[in-house]
Coordinates of C-alpha atoms in Angstrom, one line a residue:
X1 CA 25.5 -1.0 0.1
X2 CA 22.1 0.4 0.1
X3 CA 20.1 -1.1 3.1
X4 CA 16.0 -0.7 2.5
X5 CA 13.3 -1.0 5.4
X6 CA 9.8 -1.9 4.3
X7 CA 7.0 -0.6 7.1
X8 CA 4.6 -3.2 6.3
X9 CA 1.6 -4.7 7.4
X10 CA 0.6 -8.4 5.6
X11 CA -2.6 -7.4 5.2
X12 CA -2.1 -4.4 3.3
X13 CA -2.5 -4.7 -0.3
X14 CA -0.6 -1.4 -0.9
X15 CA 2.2 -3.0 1.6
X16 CA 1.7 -5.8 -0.5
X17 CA 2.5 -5.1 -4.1
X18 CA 6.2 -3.2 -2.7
X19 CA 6.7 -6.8 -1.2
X20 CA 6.3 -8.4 -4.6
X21 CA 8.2 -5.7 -7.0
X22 CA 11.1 -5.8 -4.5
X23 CA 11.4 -9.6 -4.7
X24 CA 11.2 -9.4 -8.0
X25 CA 13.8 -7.0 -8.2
X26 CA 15.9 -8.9 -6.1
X27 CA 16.1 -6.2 -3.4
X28 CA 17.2 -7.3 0.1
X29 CA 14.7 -5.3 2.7
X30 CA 14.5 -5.6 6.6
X31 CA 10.3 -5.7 7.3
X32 CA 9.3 -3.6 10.2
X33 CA 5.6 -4.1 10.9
X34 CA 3.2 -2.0 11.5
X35 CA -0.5 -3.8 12.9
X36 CA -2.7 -2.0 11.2
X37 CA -5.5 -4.1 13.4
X38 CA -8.3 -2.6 15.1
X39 CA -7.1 -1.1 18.5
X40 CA -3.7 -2.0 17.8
X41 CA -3.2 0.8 15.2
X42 CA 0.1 1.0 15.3
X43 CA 0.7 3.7 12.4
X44 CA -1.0 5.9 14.8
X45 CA 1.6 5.6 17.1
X46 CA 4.3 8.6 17.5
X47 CA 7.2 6.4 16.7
X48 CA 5.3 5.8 13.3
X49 CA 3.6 9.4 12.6
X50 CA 7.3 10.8 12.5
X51 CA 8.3 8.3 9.7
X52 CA 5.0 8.8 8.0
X53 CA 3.0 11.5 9.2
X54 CA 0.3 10.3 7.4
X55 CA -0.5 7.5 9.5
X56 CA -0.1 5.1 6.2
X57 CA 1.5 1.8 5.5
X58 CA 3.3 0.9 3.4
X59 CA 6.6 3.4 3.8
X60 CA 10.0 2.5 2.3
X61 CA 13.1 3.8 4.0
X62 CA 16.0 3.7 1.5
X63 CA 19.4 4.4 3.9
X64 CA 17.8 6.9 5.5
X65 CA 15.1 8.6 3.0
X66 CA 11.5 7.6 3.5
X67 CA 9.5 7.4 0.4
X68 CA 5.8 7.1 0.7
X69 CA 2.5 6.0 -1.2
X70 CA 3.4 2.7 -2.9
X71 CA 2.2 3.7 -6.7
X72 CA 5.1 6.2 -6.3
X73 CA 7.9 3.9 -4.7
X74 CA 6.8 1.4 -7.4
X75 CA 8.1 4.1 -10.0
X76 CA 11.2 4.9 -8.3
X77 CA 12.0 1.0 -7.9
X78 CA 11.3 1.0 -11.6
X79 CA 13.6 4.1 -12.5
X80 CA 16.6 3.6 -10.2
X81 CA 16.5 -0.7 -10.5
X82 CA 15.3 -1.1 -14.4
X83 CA 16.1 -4.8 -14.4
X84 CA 14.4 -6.9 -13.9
X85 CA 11.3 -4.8 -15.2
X86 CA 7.9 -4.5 -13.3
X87 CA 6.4 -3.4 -16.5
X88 CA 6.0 -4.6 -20.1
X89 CA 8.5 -3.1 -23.0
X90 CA 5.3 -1.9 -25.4
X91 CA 4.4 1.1 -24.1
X92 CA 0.3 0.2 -24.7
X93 CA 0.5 -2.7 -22.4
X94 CA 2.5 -0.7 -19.9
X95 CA -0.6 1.5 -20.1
X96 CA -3.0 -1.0 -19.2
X97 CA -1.0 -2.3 -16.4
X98 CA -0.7 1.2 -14.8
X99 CA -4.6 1.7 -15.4
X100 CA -5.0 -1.5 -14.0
X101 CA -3.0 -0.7 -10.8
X102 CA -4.9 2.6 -10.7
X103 CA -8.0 1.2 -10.3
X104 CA -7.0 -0.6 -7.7
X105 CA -5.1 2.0 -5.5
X106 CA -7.6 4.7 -6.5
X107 CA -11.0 3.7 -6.9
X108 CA -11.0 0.5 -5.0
X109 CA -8.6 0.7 -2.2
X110 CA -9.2 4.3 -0.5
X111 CA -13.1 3.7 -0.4
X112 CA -12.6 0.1 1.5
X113 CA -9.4 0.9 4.0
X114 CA -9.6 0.6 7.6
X115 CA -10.2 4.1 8.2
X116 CA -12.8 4.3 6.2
X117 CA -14.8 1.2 7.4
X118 CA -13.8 2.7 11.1
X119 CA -15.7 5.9 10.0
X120 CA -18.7 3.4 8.8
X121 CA -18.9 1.8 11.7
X122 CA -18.1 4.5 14.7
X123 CA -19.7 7.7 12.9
X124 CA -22.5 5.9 10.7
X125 CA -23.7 3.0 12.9
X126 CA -22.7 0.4 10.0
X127 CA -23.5 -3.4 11.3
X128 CA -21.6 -5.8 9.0
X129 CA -24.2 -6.5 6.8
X130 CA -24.0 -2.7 5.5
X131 CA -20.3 -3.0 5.6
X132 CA -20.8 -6.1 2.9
X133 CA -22.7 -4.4 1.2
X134 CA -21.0 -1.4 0.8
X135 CA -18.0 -3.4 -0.3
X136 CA -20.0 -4.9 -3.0
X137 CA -21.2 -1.5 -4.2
X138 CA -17.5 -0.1 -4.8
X139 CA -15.6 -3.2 -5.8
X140 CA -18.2 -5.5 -7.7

């Protein structure tokens, strides 16, 4: 029996869309969270750096093997649980559902992540009106 352990935070939308695809799936998972809040940081503690050295959330640890970077898991779920599928049969809408993800995890996501908006704040002086606004410039 295969026993899976998602490293998740709730507020992580990357955490988030392994949460739905392995309930849709059916997969049994153990949650171990990681709080990603501001001076908790708890993927920045040792335990966590040696499942995912890059300080990251979500992880998947499948009896023993840690997989990273949830686009890629997603994949893997796909190829080694086919049913139910994440993705439509016609291969043109499975494109626009992967471009669709995409945009989220690659243009939206990395430029409004905590790190990022810790780097805003600590290294640029952002206030929260220039965080707002520079949320509005990369996802609106």
């Amino acid at each position: 029996m295969t026993h899976i352990k998602l490293y998740d935070y709730w507020r992580s939308s990357a955490a988030y869309r392994l949460r739905i695809a392995l309930n849709l799936k059916g997969l049994a998972y153990e949650t171990i969270e990681v709080n990603l809040k501001p001076g908790e940081d708890g993927q920045m503690s040792d335990q966590y750096m040696a499942i995912n050295p890059q300080k990251r959330v979500p992880s998947l640890d499948v009896d023993g093997q840690i997989f990273t970077q949830s686009m890629a898991i997603l994949e893997w779920l796909e190829e080694t649980h086919p049913a139910p599928a994440i993705l439509p049969s016609k291969p043109e809408d499975r494109l626009r559902c992967r471009a669709f993800a995409d945009t989220i995890a690659s243009d939206v996501y990395p430029l409004n992540n905590l790190s990022v908006l810790k780097m805003l704040r600590g290294q640029f002086g952002a206030d929260d009106v220039a965080i707002t606004a520079w949320y509005h410039d990369w996802i609106f």
